[in-house]
Short mmCIF file of C-alpha atoms in Angstrom, two decimals:
data_model
loop_
_atom_site.label_atom_id
_atom_site.label_comp_id
_atom_site.label_asym_id
_atom_site.label_seq_id
_atom_site.Cartn_x
_atom_site.Cartn_y
_atom_site.Cartn_z
CA MET A 611 -0.10 -0.17 0.24
CA ALA A 612 1.63 3.43 -1.06
CA ASN A 613 2.11 5.93 1.55
CA THR A 614 0.07 8.56 1.46
CA SER A 615 1.13 10.65 4.45
CA GLY A 616 0.91 14.69 3.92
CA MET A 617 -1.55 14.53 0.92
CA THR A 618 -5.24 15.76 1.99
CA ARG A 619 -8.85 13.64 1.10
CA LEU A 620 -9.14 15.82 -1.55
CA GLY A 621 -6.08 16.15 -3.48
CA MET A 622 -5.99 11.75 -3.26
CA PHE A 623 -9.71 11.84 -4.50
CA ARG A 624 -8.24 14.27 -7.75
CA ALA A 625 -5.44 12.10 -8.22
CA TYR A 626 -8.00 9.36 -8.25
CA TRP A 627 -9.84 10.75 -10.24
CA LEU A 628 -7.66 12.19 -12.71
CA GLY A 629 -5.84 8.61 -13.49
CA ALA A 630 -9.52 7.39 -13.92
CA VAL A 631 -10.42 9.47 -16.13
CA VAL A 632 -6.89 9.79 -18.38
CA CYS A 633 -6.72 5.86 -18.84
CA ILE A 634 -10.23 5.32 -20.01
CA GLY A 635 -8.05 5.78 -22.83
CA GLY A 636 -6.32 2.26 -21.79
CA PHE A 637 -10.27 1.00 -21.23
CA LEU A 638 -10.67 2.44 -25.06
CA PHE A 639 -7.31 0.49 -26.39
CA GLY A 640 -8.91 -2.95 -24.76
CA TYR A 641 -11.96 -3.26 -25.63
CA ASP A 642 -11.33 -2.33 -28.96
CA SER A 643 -8.41 -4.74 -29.25
CA GLY A 644 -10.74 -7.75 -27.95
CA ILE A 645 -14.47 -6.50 -29.76
CA ILE A 646 -12.81 -6.79 -33.87
CA GLY A 647 -12.01 -10.78 -33.38
CA GLY A 648 -15.45 -11.12 -32.35
CA VAL A 649 -17.40 -9.27 -34.61
CA LEU A 650 -15.12 -10.67 -37.52
CA THR A 651 -16.43 -13.97 -37.39
CA MET A 652 -20.57 -12.34 -36.90
CA LYS A 653 -22.65 -13.64 -40.01
CA SER A 654 -24.15 -10.34 -39.97
CA PHE A 655 -20.65 -8.19 -40.17
CA GLU A 656 -19.89 -10.37 -43.04
CA ARG A 657 -23.32 -10.43 -45.06
CA ASP A 658 -23.48 -6.12 -44.66
CA PHE A 659 -20.01 -5.85 -46.19
CA GLY A 660 -20.54 -8.18 -48.88
CA TYR A 661 -17.41 -10.91 -48.52
CA THR A 662 -17.81 -14.41 -48.48
CA SER A 663 -16.22 -16.54 -45.97
CA LYS A 664 -13.06 -17.41 -48.34
CA GLN A 665 -12.34 -13.62 -47.83
CA ALA A 666 -12.62 -13.47 -44.61
CA THR A 667 -8.74 -13.65 -43.84
CA HIS A 668 -8.50 -11.32 -45.56
CA VAL A 669 -10.78 -9.27 -44.20
CA SER A 670 -10.05 -9.85 -40.98
CA SER A 671 -5.99 -9.65 -41.70
CA LEU A 672 -6.62 -5.70 -42.96
CA ALA A 673 -9.71 -4.72 -40.51
CA VAL A 674 -7.30 -5.29 -37.94
CA SER A 675 -3.87 -4.31 -39.16
CA LEU A 676 -4.91 -1.13 -39.99
CA GLN A 677 -5.70 0.34 -37.12
CA GLN A 678 -2.65 -0.28 -35.51
CA LEU A 679 -0.90 1.58 -38.77
CA GLY A 680 -2.55 4.65 -38.18
CA ALA A 681 -1.73 3.66 -33.98
CA PHE A 682 1.99 3.99 -35.09
CA VAL A 683 1.66 7.34 -37.84
CA ALA A 684 -0.05 9.08 -34.48
CA CYS A 685 3.13 8.20 -32.38
CA PHE A 686 4.91 10.33 -33.61
CA ALA A 687 2.29 12.97 -34.85
CA ILE A 688 1.21 13.63 -31.60
CA TRP A 689 4.33 15.36 -30.42
CA PRO A 690 4.28 18.21 -32.01
CA VAL A 691 0.40 18.57 -30.42
CA THR A 692 1.08 17.84 -27.66
CA HIS A 693 3.79 20.17 -26.88
CA ARG A 694 2.49 22.85 -28.54
CA PHE A 695 -1.04 22.72 -27.01
CA GLY A 696 -0.67 20.78 -24.01
CA ARG A 697 -1.70 17.56 -22.74
CA LYS A 698 -5.05 17.94 -22.46
CA TRP A 699 -6.05 18.91 -25.33
CA ALA A 700 -3.95 16.46 -27.01
CA ILE A 701 -6.12 13.84 -25.06
CA ALA A 702 -9.09 15.43 -25.76
CA VAL A 703 -8.11 16.01 -29.84
CA CYS A 704 -7.03 11.92 -29.92
CA ALA A 705 -10.70 11.69 -28.50
CA PHE A 706 -12.58 13.30 -30.80
CA ILE A 707 -10.28 11.19 -34.07
CA PHE A 708 -11.48 7.98 -32.41
CA CYS A 709 -15.18 9.09 -32.23
CA ILE A 710 -14.95 10.16 -35.92
CA GLY A 711 -13.06 6.65 -36.71
CA ALA A 712 -15.50 4.35 -34.93
CA ALA A 713 -18.55 6.36 -36.52
CA ILE A 714 -17.55 5.20 -39.50
CA GLU A 715 -17.09 1.82 -38.29
CA THR A 716 -20.49 2.07 -37.25
CA ALA A 717 -22.47 3.31 -40.11
CA GLN A 718 -24.01 0.93 -43.08
CA THR A 719 -21.89 1.47 -45.26
CA HIS A 720 -22.10 -2.14 -47.50
CA SER A 721 -18.34 -1.11 -47.82
CA THR A 722 -15.00 -2.64 -46.56
CA THR A 723 -13.03 -0.10 -47.95
CA ALA A 724 -15.28 2.66 -45.56
CA PHE A 725 -14.26 0.79 -42.74
CA TYR A 726 -10.53 0.51 -43.15
CA ILE A 727 -10.42 3.77 -43.19
CA GLY A 728 -12.61 4.18 -40.14
CA ARG A 729 -10.08 1.53 -38.21
CA VAL A 730 -7.60 3.94 -39.74
CA ILE A 731 -8.65 7.06 -38.32
CA ALA A 732 -9.49 5.51 -34.86
CA GLY A 733 -6.23 4.59 -34.80
CA LEU A 734 -4.74 7.86 -35.07
CA GLY A 735 -6.69 8.48 -32.28
CA LEU A 736 -5.81 5.41 -30.09
CA GLY A 737 -2.19 5.57 -30.59
CA GLY A 738 -1.85 9.44 -30.16
CA SER A 739 -3.54 8.88 -26.77
CA SER A 740 -1.37 5.91 -25.28
CA VAL A 741 1.66 8.28 -25.71
CA VAL A 742 0.46 11.12 -24.21
CA VAL A 743 -1.84 9.36 -21.27
CA PRO A 744 0.65 8.05 -19.22
CA MET A 745 3.45 11.22 -19.38
CA PHE A 746 -0.24 13.54 -18.27
CA SER A 747 -0.80 10.99 -15.74
CA SER A 748 2.83 10.22 -14.42
CA GLU A 749 3.51 14.74 -14.18
CA MET A 750 0.67 15.38 -12.22
CA THR A 751 0.09 12.71 -9.62
CA PRO A 752 1.81 12.74 -6.30
CA LYS A 753 4.98 10.51 -6.22
CA GLN A 754 3.08 8.36 -2.80
CA ILE A 755 1.05 7.19 -5.57
CA ARG A 756 2.04 7.59 -9.21
CA GLY A 757 3.17 4.28 -9.44
CA GLN A 758 0.14 2.52 -8.34
CA ILE A 759 -1.96 5.11 -10.75
CA GLY A 760 0.43 4.75 -13.72
CA SER A 761 -0.80 1.20 -13.07
CA PHE A 762 -4.72 1.75 -14.06
CA TYR A 763 -3.44 2.11 -17.91
CA GLN A 764 -2.58 -1.88 -17.93
CA LEU A 765 -5.22 -2.69 -15.94
CA MET A 766 -7.85 -0.47 -17.51
CA TYR A 767 -6.59 -2.31 -20.88
CA THR A 768 -7.90 -5.41 -19.56
CA LEU A 769 -10.99 -4.35 -18.22
CA GLY A 770 -11.61 -3.31 -22.27
CA ILE A 771 -10.66 -6.42 -23.77
CA PHE A 772 -13.00 -7.84 -20.46
CA THR A 773 -16.40 -6.47 -21.48
CA SER A 774 -15.79 -6.41 -25.13
CA TYR A 775 -15.80 -10.24 -25.04
CA TRP A 776 -18.83 -10.52 -22.43
CA LEU A 777 -20.34 -7.88 -25.16
CA ASP A 778 -19.53 -9.57 -27.89
CA TRP A 779 -20.88 -12.99 -26.74
CA GLY A 780 -24.15 -11.75 -25.32
CA VAL A 781 -25.09 -9.73 -28.51
CA ALA A 782 -24.24 -13.37 -30.28
CA LYS A 783 -26.59 -15.15 -27.76
CA ASP A 784 -29.37 -12.87 -27.73
CA LEU A 785 -29.23 -11.80 -31.05
CA ALA A 786 -30.54 -13.01 -34.39
CA LYS A 787 -27.35 -14.19 -36.37
CA THR A 788 -28.60 -11.66 -39.47
CA ASP A 789 -29.71 -8.95 -37.09
CA SER A 790 -26.95 -6.05 -37.69
CA ARG A 791 -27.60 -4.81 -34.30
CA MET A 792 -24.85 -7.73 -32.97
CA TRP A 793 -22.42 -5.84 -34.55
CA GLN A 794 -23.35 -2.57 -35.01
CA ILE A 795 -23.41 -2.41 -30.72
CA PRO A 796 -20.42 -3.61 -30.17
CA VAL A 797 -18.83 -1.47 -32.22
CA GLY A 798 -20.82 1.28 -31.79
CA LEU A 799 -19.87 1.78 -28.11
CA GLN A 800 -16.23 3.34 -28.55
CA ILE A 801 -18.31 6.37 -29.24
CA LEU A 802 -18.93 6.36 -25.73
CA TRP A 803 -15.73 5.25 -24.22
CA ALA A 804 -14.04 7.91 -26.63
CA ALA A 805 -16.74 10.56 -25.78
CA MET A 806 -16.04 9.77 -21.53
CA LEU A 807 -12.90 10.20 -22.78
CA GLY A 808 -13.06 13.12 -24.29
CA LEU A 809 -15.65 14.93 -22.31
CA GLY A 810 -13.38 13.94 -18.71
CA MET A 811 -10.73 15.36 -19.63
CA PHE A 812 -12.95 19.12 -19.67
CA THR A 813 -13.07 18.39 -15.15
CA LEU A 814 -9.09 18.18 -15.47
CA LYS A 815 -6.35 21.36 -15.27
CA GLU A 816 -3.55 21.06 -17.48
CA SER A 817 -0.17 19.82 -16.62
CA THR A 818 1.43 21.63 -14.22
CA ARG A 819 4.83 20.95 -15.83
CA TRP A 820 4.47 21.80 -19.43
CA LEU A 821 2.22 24.76 -18.35
CA THR A 822 6.21 25.83 -16.57
CA SER A 823 7.87 24.46 -19.32
CA VAL A 824 6.20 27.16 -21.69
CA GLY A 825 6.24 29.97 -18.59
CA ARG A 826 2.74 29.78 -17.89
CA HIS A 827 3.89 29.60 -14.64
CA ASN A 828 0.64 31.59 -12.35
CA GLU A 829 -1.65 28.46 -14.56
CA ALA A 830 1.15 26.14 -13.15
CA TRP A 831 0.73 27.10 -9.54
CA GLU A 832 -2.72 27.03 -9.85
CA SER A 833 -2.97 23.43 -11.27
CA LEU A 834 -0.91 22.14 -9.02
CA LYS A 835 -2.97 23.68 -6.04
CA TRP A 836 -6.48 22.11 -7.37
CA ILE A 837 -4.72 18.54 -7.58
CA ARG A 838 -3.09 18.73 -4.41
CA ALA A 839 -6.23 20.31 -3.12
CA ASP A 840 -3.37 22.67 -0.60
CA ASP A 841 -1.48 25.31 -1.18
CA GLY A 842 0.79 24.94 2.14
CA PRO A 843 4.53 25.12 1.99
CA ALA A 844 4.90 21.00 1.05
CA THR A 845 2.41 22.37 -2.32
CA GLN A 846 4.83 25.25 -2.90
CA ALA A 847 8.10 23.08 -1.70
CA GLU A 848 6.75 20.86 -4.57
CA MET A 849 6.49 23.72 -7.13
CA ASP A 850 9.72 25.14 -6.50
CA GLU A 851 10.81 21.49 -7.39
CA ILE A 852 9.48 21.41 -10.69
CA ARG A 853 10.67 24.03 -11.85
CA ALA A 854 13.95 23.57 -10.82
CA GLY A 855 13.45 20.25 -12.04
CA VAL A 856 11.85 21.70 -15.30
CA GLU A 857 14.82 24.05 -16.09
CA MET A 858 17.48 21.54 -15.43
CA GLU A 859 15.96 19.07 -17.89
CA ALA A 860 15.56 22.16 -20.88
CA HIS A 861 19.37 22.58 -20.12
CA ALA A 862 19.87 18.89 -20.70
CA ARG A 863 17.76 19.12 -23.74
CA GLU A 864 19.78 21.71 -24.96
CA GLY A 865 20.62 21.79 -28.73
CA PHE A 866 19.32 17.60 -28.91
CA ARG A 867 19.18 16.32 -32.57
CA LEU A 868 17.24 13.11 -33.01
CA THR A 869 20.24 11.56 -34.92
CA GLU A 870 21.64 11.59 -31.41
CA MET A 871 19.08 8.49 -30.68
CA LEU A 872 21.78 6.34 -32.32
CA GLN A 873 25.20 7.31 -31.69
CA GLY A 874 26.88 6.25 -28.99
CA ASP A 875 25.41 4.04 -25.72
CA ASN A 876 20.88 5.62 -26.72
CA THR A 877 22.14 3.33 -29.53
CA ARG A 878 21.85 0.29 -27.34
CA ARG A 879 19.22 2.09 -25.31
CA THR A 880 17.25 2.76 -28.21
CA LEU A 881 17.78 -0.86 -29.61
CA THR A 882 16.68 -2.39 -26.13
CA ALA A 883 13.69 -0.12 -25.86
CA ALA A 884 12.80 -0.81 -29.82
CA ALA A 885 13.37 -4.57 -28.73
CA VAL A 886 11.36 -5.43 -25.44
CA PHE A 887 7.83 -3.89 -26.77
CA MET A 888 8.91 -6.31 -30.18
CA ALA A 889 8.82 -8.98 -27.69
CA GLN A 890 6.04 -8.10 -25.82
CA GLN A 891 4.13 -8.53 -29.33
CA ALA A 892 6.12 -12.22 -30.52
CA THR A 893 5.29 -13.39 -27.03
CA GLY A 894 1.62 -13.82 -29.10
CA ALA A 895 -0.98 -12.43 -25.83
CA THR A 896 -2.09 -9.68 -28.26
CA ALA A 897 -2.87 -11.53 -31.42
CA PHE A 898 -4.95 -13.50 -28.67
CA ALA A 899 -6.69 -11.03 -27.65
CA TYR A 900 -7.71 -9.47 -31.04
CA TYR A 901 -8.14 -13.46 -32.28
CA GLY A 902 -9.32 -14.99 -29.55
CA PRO A 903 -12.93 -17.22 -31.08
CA GLN A 904 -11.00 -17.53 -34.14
CA TYR A 905 -7.80 -19.71 -31.60
CA PHE A 906 -10.14 -21.57 -29.70
CA LYS A 907 -11.61 -22.80 -32.36
CA LEU A 908 -8.91 -23.85 -33.66
CA LEU A 909 -8.44 -25.49 -29.89
CA VAL A 910 -12.60 -27.04 -29.46
CA GLY A 911 -14.15 -27.00 -32.55
CA ASN A 912 -16.96 -24.40 -33.18
CA LYS A 913 -20.05 -24.97 -31.70
CA GLY A 914 -22.97 -22.30 -31.17
CA ASN A 915 -20.89 -19.39 -29.42
CA SER A 916 -19.09 -21.68 -26.73
CA ASP A 917 -15.30 -19.90 -29.06
CA LEU A 918 -17.40 -16.70 -27.32
CA LEU A 919 -17.63 -17.96 -24.08
CA LEU A 920 -14.39 -19.40 -23.88
CA THR A 921 -12.85 -16.08 -24.77
CA ALA A 922 -14.87 -13.74 -22.58
CA ILE A 923 -13.35 -16.47 -19.73
CA PHE A 924 -10.09 -15.52 -20.73
CA GLY A 925 -10.92 -11.63 -21.00
CA ALA A 926 -11.78 -11.96 -17.18
CA ILE A 927 -8.95 -14.35 -16.38
CA LYS A 928 -6.63 -11.06 -17.56
CA VAL A 929 -8.45 -8.77 -15.46
CA GLY A 930 -7.68 -11.09 -12.51
CA ALA A 931 -3.93 -11.65 -13.37
CA CYS A 932 -3.64 -8.49 -14.04
CA SER A 933 -4.99 -7.26 -10.86
CA LEU A 934 -3.27 -9.66 -8.82
CA PHE A 935 0.73 -8.31 -10.22
CA VAL A 936 -0.80 -4.29 -9.97
CA LEU A 937 -1.53 -5.36 -6.11
CA PHE A 938 1.51 -7.54 -4.98
CA VAL A 939 3.93 -8.46 -7.18
CA ALA A 940 4.71 -5.27 -9.23
CA ASP A 941 7.52 -3.76 -6.83
CA HIS A 942 8.02 -6.73 -4.85
CA VAL A 943 10.41 -8.73 -7.76
CA GLY A 944 12.95 -7.95 -10.23
CA ARG A 945 12.59 -6.98 -13.47
CA ARG A 946 14.41 -9.00 -14.76
CA LYS A 947 13.30 -12.37 -13.44
CA ILE A 948 9.70 -11.78 -13.73
CA LEU A 949 10.46 -10.94 -17.52
CA ALA A 950 12.35 -14.08 -18.10
CA GLY A 951 10.65 -16.53 -16.13
CA GLY A 952 7.13 -15.27 -17.45
CA ALA A 953 8.53 -15.88 -20.85
CA LEU A 954 9.73 -19.43 -20.17
CA PHE A 955 6.53 -20.22 -18.31
CA MET A 956 4.25 -19.63 -21.62
CA ALA A 957 6.73 -20.79 -24.09
CA ALA A 958 6.11 -24.39 -21.77
CA CYS A 959 2.14 -23.49 -22.30
CA GLN A 960 1.98 -22.83 -25.93
CA ILE A 961 4.43 -25.36 -26.92
CA SER A 962 2.78 -27.87 -24.72
CA THR A 963 -0.53 -26.63 -26.43
CA ALA A 964 0.96 -26.95 -30.28
CA ALA A 965 1.45 -30.60 -29.31
CA VAL A 966 -1.88 -31.38 -28.23
CA VAL A 967 -3.06 -29.66 -31.32
CA LYS A 968 -1.04 -31.91 -33.63
CA THR A 969 -1.74 -34.91 -32.18
CA HIS A 970 -5.49 -34.39 -30.99
CA PRO A 971 -6.90 -31.83 -32.90
CA ALA A 972 -10.43 -31.10 -32.61
CA PRO A 973 -13.42 -33.39 -33.99
CA GLY A 974 -15.69 -30.95 -36.74
CA ASP A 975 -18.60 -31.69 -34.87
CA GLY A 976 -18.16 -29.09 -32.04
CA THR A 977 -17.49 -32.26 -29.16
CA VAL A 978 -15.49 -30.82 -26.15
CA THR A 979 -12.66 -33.82 -25.89
CA SER A 980 -10.45 -33.94 -22.90
CA SER A 981 -7.14 -32.91 -25.01
CA GLY A 982 -9.50 -29.64 -25.81
CA ILE A 983 -10.21 -29.06 -21.93
CA ALA A 984 -6.52 -29.56 -21.36
CA THR A 985 -5.63 -27.00 -24.21
CA ILE A 986 -7.94 -24.14 -22.96
CA ALA A 987 -6.33 -24.64 -19.58
CA LEU A 988 -3.15 -24.08 -21.18
CA ILE A 989 -3.86 -20.87 -22.71
CA TYR A 990 -5.13 -19.28 -19.46
CA MET A 991 -2.43 -20.54 -17.46
CA PHE A 992 -0.17 -18.63 -20.78
CA VAL A 993 -2.65 -15.44 -20.46
CA ILE A 994 -2.11 -15.25 -16.29
CA ALA A 995 1.95 -15.89 -17.10
CA TYR A 996 1.49 -12.65 -19.72
CA ASN A 997 -0.14 -10.41 -17.23
CA PHE A 998 2.35 -11.18 -14.22
CA SER A 999 5.30 -10.17 -17.21
CA TRP A 1000 5.15 -9.07 -20.54
CA GLY A 1001 1.57 -7.37 -20.24
CA PRO A 1002 2.22 -4.75 -17.40
CA LEU A 1003 6.25 -4.56 -17.29
CA PRO A 1004 7.93 -2.78 -20.48
CA TRP A 1005 5.67 0.08 -20.00
CA PRO A 1006 7.63 1.19 -16.87
CA TYR A 1007 10.58 -0.45 -18.05
CA VAL A 1008 11.56 1.53 -21.19
CA SER A 1009 10.70 5.23 -19.44
CA GLU A 1010 13.32 3.91 -16.75
CA ILE A 1011 16.01 3.20 -19.08
CA PHE A 1012 16.57 6.57 -20.52
CA PRO A 1013 18.26 9.57 -19.26
CA THR A 1014 16.37 13.42 -19.03
CA ARG A 1015 18.39 14.08 -22.35
CA THR A 1016 16.53 11.55 -24.62
CA ARG A 1017 14.05 10.21 -22.07
CA GLU A 1018 10.73 12.09 -24.49
CA PRO A 1019 12.48 11.16 -28.23
CA GLY A 1020 13.23 7.20 -26.21
CA ILE A 1021 9.61 6.51 -24.88
CA ALA A 1022 7.79 7.14 -28.44
CA ILE A 1023 10.44 5.10 -30.57
CA GLY A 1024 9.49 2.53 -27.97
CA VAL A 1025 5.73 2.79 -27.80
CA ALA A 1026 5.75 3.15 -31.83
CA SER A 1027 7.26 -0.28 -32.16
CA GLN A 1028 4.66 -1.58 -29.76
CA TRP A 1029 2.26 -0.53 -32.28
CA LEU A 1030 4.46 -1.00 -35.59
CA PHE A 1031 4.94 -5.16 -34.24
CA ASN A 1032 1.35 -4.85 -33.21
CA PHE A 1033 0.38 -3.85 -36.87
CA VAL A 1034 2.98 -7.05 -38.33
CA PHE A 1035 1.48 -9.52 -35.68
CA SER A 1036 -2.14 -8.60 -36.44
CA LEU A 1037 -2.30 -8.56 -40.13
CA THR A 1038 -0.07 -12.25 -39.94
CA THR A 1039 -2.32 -14.16 -37.79
CA PRO A 1040 -4.97 -15.03 -39.78
CA TYR A 1041 -2.57 -16.49 -42.15
CA MET A 1042 -0.67 -18.40 -39.77
CA ILE A 1043 -4.43 -20.11 -38.02
CA LYS A 1044 -5.77 -20.72 -41.49
CA ASN A 1045 -2.46 -22.18 -42.85
CA ILE A 1046 -0.58 -23.69 -39.75
CA LYS A 1047 -2.52 -24.08 -37.54
CA TRP A 1048 -1.18 -26.13 -34.63
CA GLY A 1049 2.38 -24.51 -35.67
CA THR A 1050 1.31 -21.02 -34.37
CA PHE A 1051 1.51 -22.02 -31.02
CA LEU A 1052 4.25 -23.98 -31.98
CA LEU A 1053 5.91 -20.79 -33.60
CA TRP A 1054 5.03 -18.22 -30.60
CA GLY A 1055 6.30 -20.57 -28.41
CA VAL A 1056 9.96 -20.70 -30.13
CA PHE A 1057 9.33 -16.82 -29.57
CA ASP A 1058 8.58 -17.26 -25.93
CA VAL A 1059 12.42 -19.31 -25.31
CA CYS A 1060 14.15 -16.89 -27.15
CA ILE A 1061 12.96 -13.63 -25.80
CA ALA A 1062 13.22 -15.06 -22.16
CA ALA A 1063 17.27 -15.54 -22.97
CA PHE A 1064 17.40 -11.52 -24.45
CA ALA A 1065 15.65 -11.11 -20.58
CA TRP A 1066 18.33 -12.56 -18.54
CA PHE A 1067 21.29 -12.18 -20.91
CA VAL A 1068 20.25 -8.42 -22.34
CA LEU A 1069 18.06 -5.96 -20.15
CA THR A 1070 19.36 -4.46 -17.26
CA GLU A 1071 18.16 -4.91 -13.77
CA THR A 1072 16.23 -1.38 -12.65
CA GLN A 1073 13.80 -2.65 -9.96
CA GLY A 1074 14.32 -0.70 -6.80
CA ARG A 1075 17.59 1.89 -8.34
CA SER A 1076 16.88 5.73 -8.54
CA LEU A 1077 16.72 7.35 -12.57
CA GLU A 1078 20.24 8.18 -12.28
CA GLU A 1079 21.47 4.77 -11.10
CA ILE A 1080 19.89 3.51 -13.80
CA THR A 1081 21.78 5.49 -16.59
CA LYS A 1082 25.04 4.20 -15.77
CA LEU A 1083 24.29 0.45 -15.38
CA ASP A 1084 25.46 -1.26 -18.70
CA SER A 1085 22.79 -3.75 -20.49
CA GLY A 1086 23.55 -6.74 -18.23
CA GLY A 1087 23.15 -4.71 -15.61
CA SER A 1088 27.00 -5.62 -13.80
CA GLY A 1089 26.83 -1.14 -12.78
CA LYS A 1090 29.27 -0.85 -14.10
CA PRO A 1091 29.15 2.77 -16.47
CA PHE A 1092 26.31 3.36 -18.75
CA SER A 1093 28.08 5.49 -20.54
CA ASP A 1094 31.38 7.30 -21.05
CA GLU A 1095 30.04 10.61 -21.31
CA ASP A 1096 29.42 12.73 -18.24
CA THR A 1097 26.00 12.75 -16.87
CA PHE A 1098 24.51 16.23 -17.15
CA SER A 1099 24.90 16.45 -12.79
CA GLU A 1100 28.76 15.98 -13.04
CA ARG A 1101 28.73 18.36 -16.59
CA ALA A 1102 26.66 21.06 -14.04
CA GLY A 1103 29.37 20.75 -11.35
CA LYS A 1104 32.17 21.20 -13.64
CA ARG A 1105 31.06 24.15 -14.75
CA SER A 1106 29.90 25.77 -11.23
CA ASP A 1107 33.65 24.92 -10.05
CA SER A 1108 35.17 27.21 -13.36
#
């Protein structure tokens, strides 16, 4: 439990309110990730958009992956917006853009092209918010509960997936297969979640750190007083600390060029950030989130809506596992150990699943067999391991490995990598399921073995260390200097001595 001493009750409420509002962006991300797989299996969707079952793999691949492509572009496009107009309005704009895309998706256009365009537009809003939301949250929440509120994003993501899976199952169970509302209700509800995010921003103040960085000091003070619900000496001291920190960071970034990200030891940090998020996607968990019903059809066959029900249970397990991790594990186990161990456990689950599906394929009549139950259990254990390791940890890990001078572009590159490989695997997974079947699980398992080796032998341990200490560590975690160059504080000391 976080130490909340010195915080007012109203200040705590406002901090949690801010975290809950901005992390609707995480809920939106999860809801969209979960909703599309079920929608693409609905006969009314196939009929309304005029494609045949033979074209279903192609449509599924594009419908999911094009949104990730839009999100990848938005990771870079959002930076000038948030730097010029602030965090609050950048998030509101992202929510508005997403609403436009979701409205196009929901409309009865009978055109897959229009649906694809809607997916790309929604992706722009989704990708932009995925960059700004964690930034805004970390800049405004008190240090005593920053880690807890920062974890809201991943928790809300799993809640979004959970909601979408059960909604897909519910409409498929209660509505006729030919009823267009079966797909329009879950798709259209995206507009509601995005509108809640956008309108919720009007209840918040702008980031104190951003206001300070652009010289709007009176507004910055009002913002800090509001979020802390206090204007006493402690809050005044925090304001002074923020001003000093912003000034130091401005000096640290003075003369920065993007090419520095690929110079000296920055090259290793940049490649590590990109590799961590590539590994997150290569576990196979995100692909399973998108295509859960298709995977469960492969495991147990197709009988009624059993694929959607099993996917909904899968979503409930994700929420439970992520909640346990956030509450009891996150700050108590080393990053490197849990990432390596989680990947090995996932590899065992995926390879075992491949072996069972290869030797005991699902019967075509939808009969549930003991082998089918075994594979379901293996996949559920796989998702528990993912939500105890590679689900939540890459986000804080990447934000920790960069020094002040390169932290913002470094995080942007890492998040962009997440969306890029999200695009790659969401584009290829339908073809993998269709063509190599049980080999899909084997491939994810082999990837997981490689990921475990990467985590153990390449990543630096950051748990329990300050950002300054992490900057000086090498990629093996031995404690040797991360860079031969002086740190900013050391250079500043030399200048003052001279």
